[in-house]
Each structure stands twice: as C-alpha cells, then as structure tokens.
Amino acid sequence: MPNSKAKVHCNRRGGQEAGRRELVSRSLQSAQHCLEDQDFGTAYAHYLLVLNLAPELKTSVKETFQVTLFKWAEELDSLARIQDLFNCYEQALELYPNDEVICNSMGEHLFRMGFRDEAAGYFHKAVKLNPDFADAKENFYRVANWLVERWHFIMLNDTKRNLTYLKAIENAVRSGFKSVLDIGTGTGILSMFAKKAGASFVYACELSKTMYELACDVVAANNMEREIKLLHLKSLDIEIPKHIPERVSLVVTETVDAGLFGEGIVESLIHAWEHLLLQPK
C-alpha cells in the first residue's frame, strides 16, 4: 500500500509539472503572437504569467520582456494611465530587482512626470548596478543639475569657508563636544570634519533624497560609513531614541547659504536646542 500511494503521488506531481510546462509554452506562444499584433498589454500579461510559473526562464526571456514592458509603458503613458504604468514597473522590478535597464526606464518616466527626486533614485541605482551604463549616467547627471543647487558647488570650492568650518569644529570637538549632529548635511563634509576631529558619535540628517544618497556615497568613499550615521529625515522629525540614542553635545549646520532664513534654519536650530542638544548645567 505505501508503494501504491507513493506512485499516485508521483503521478500527480508529474501531471502537474506537465501541465505547468504546457501552460508556459502556450503563454510564450501567445505572448509572441500579441507582440506581432502590437497588443503589448496582453503580451505583458502573458510574460508575467510565464515568469511567475517558470522563474528559470528569466534569463532567456529577459530582453523580450523588457521590450514588451517599455512598449506597454509608452502606451499607458499616452493614455494617462499613470498608476497602471507604475504598477507594471513595480511588477517588473520584483522579477528583475537588479536590472539597470528597467531602473533607468522607470526613472525616465518619473522624470518626465516631474518626480525628479524619485527619478534620481532610480538613475542612481542603475548607475550603481552598472557603472558603464552611459544612458543612466547621463540621466543621473541631468537630474542632478535640477536637484543640486548651484550654491553647493560654490560652497564646496570655497576653501576659506571650509577651513573656517573645519577649525571651528576641531576646536569644539577637542574642547569636549564629542557627539555631533549635522543638520542638512548635503555632501556630508561637516560630518567628516567632525569625525576626523575626533568626535565619538556623528549623526547627519538630510531631507533631499538625492543629496542623502550622494552623502552616503561620499561618506563611503572616505571609509566612514560605519562611523557616521546618515538619516534621510528633516531635522524637525528626529526623535530620541528612535533615530539617535541620546541628545548630542554639538550641532553643526551649513544650511546658511545666501540668506540666513532661506532654509528654515532658525526653526531647525530652535528644535535642535530644545529637543536634541544637551542642555548646559
């Protein structure tokens, strides 16, 4: 009896496998016919079914799936079916999470729709996945020109200003202010000054997603990613101990650019003083 039951089980499993293969084969044929007829939506649906039933085919159908996705996305865009478009890309990225071409294409749609910060994230991911991907690099630099204010470059090249900040931070840290919060870190330069000066704990917050990711790269390039905690947050939203374990002894900021009140600096510093900074005894 046990052998008989095992045979039935094997036969059932074999039948299911044969059925799966047949469905996959039929769906691939249907997808190809739909592509020939330029019915990209139906072709896309067939490819989704194939890839979910037969993940082992991901590599072999990847290029055709990409073409189908992009054609269907263009059609959805022209019909203003924006949510459907994003849903398709989310499905595609679940299947191919590390595909730089799909990431770049998603970024292009987001950029055209005005979601520049989100677009930059996808372009940045595409470049990290493939540093030689020329289209993604060009797109990332293009969106960066929109998102990174020109005064960032002026400030970073202002040697006198930077040396003044460096000296002030060194003096403070060496006077015993060992835990530091950098508000609006930008590229992370002040956080790195603090760490090099000998600060024990350095936290940095940045609201812009593009600048936050740039700061992560800059800090990592300087081998400080384990020593500086970067937060993609507005300083007003930082909570203790949720984001940082305790109040800090020093707050630094370079958010005073051309105008002292241009970036809500007064509000941020008042909040830092009341909630994040150690109070004098």
Coordinates of N, CA and C in Angstrom, one line a residue, residues 56 131 186 202 216 244 248 256 271-272:
E56 N 12.9 30.0 -14.0 CA 14.1 29.5 -14.6 C 14.3 30.1 -16.0
P131 N 28.1 50.7 -13.6 CA 28.8 52.0 -13.8 C 29.1 52.4 -15.2
G186 N 24.0 67.7 3.3 CA 24.4 67.9 1.9 C 25.4 66.8 1.5
V202 N 28.8 60.7 15.4 CA 28.4 61.7 14.5 C 27.1 61.2 13.8
C216 N 25.7 59.5 1.2 CA 26.1 58.1 1.5 C 27.3 57.7 0.7
I244 N 18.3 58.8 17.0 CA 19.6 58.9 17.6 C 19.4 58.5 19.1
V248 N 22.8 65.2 21.7 CA 24.1 65.4 21.3 C 24.7 66.6 22.0
V256 N 23.1 77.8 6.2 CA 23.0 79.2 5.9 C 23.8 79.4 4.6
H271 N 14.5 73.9 17.3 CA 14.1 72.5 17.6 C 15.3 71.7 18.2
A272 N 16.5 71.8 17.5 CA 17.7 71.1 18.0 C 18.0 71.5 19.4

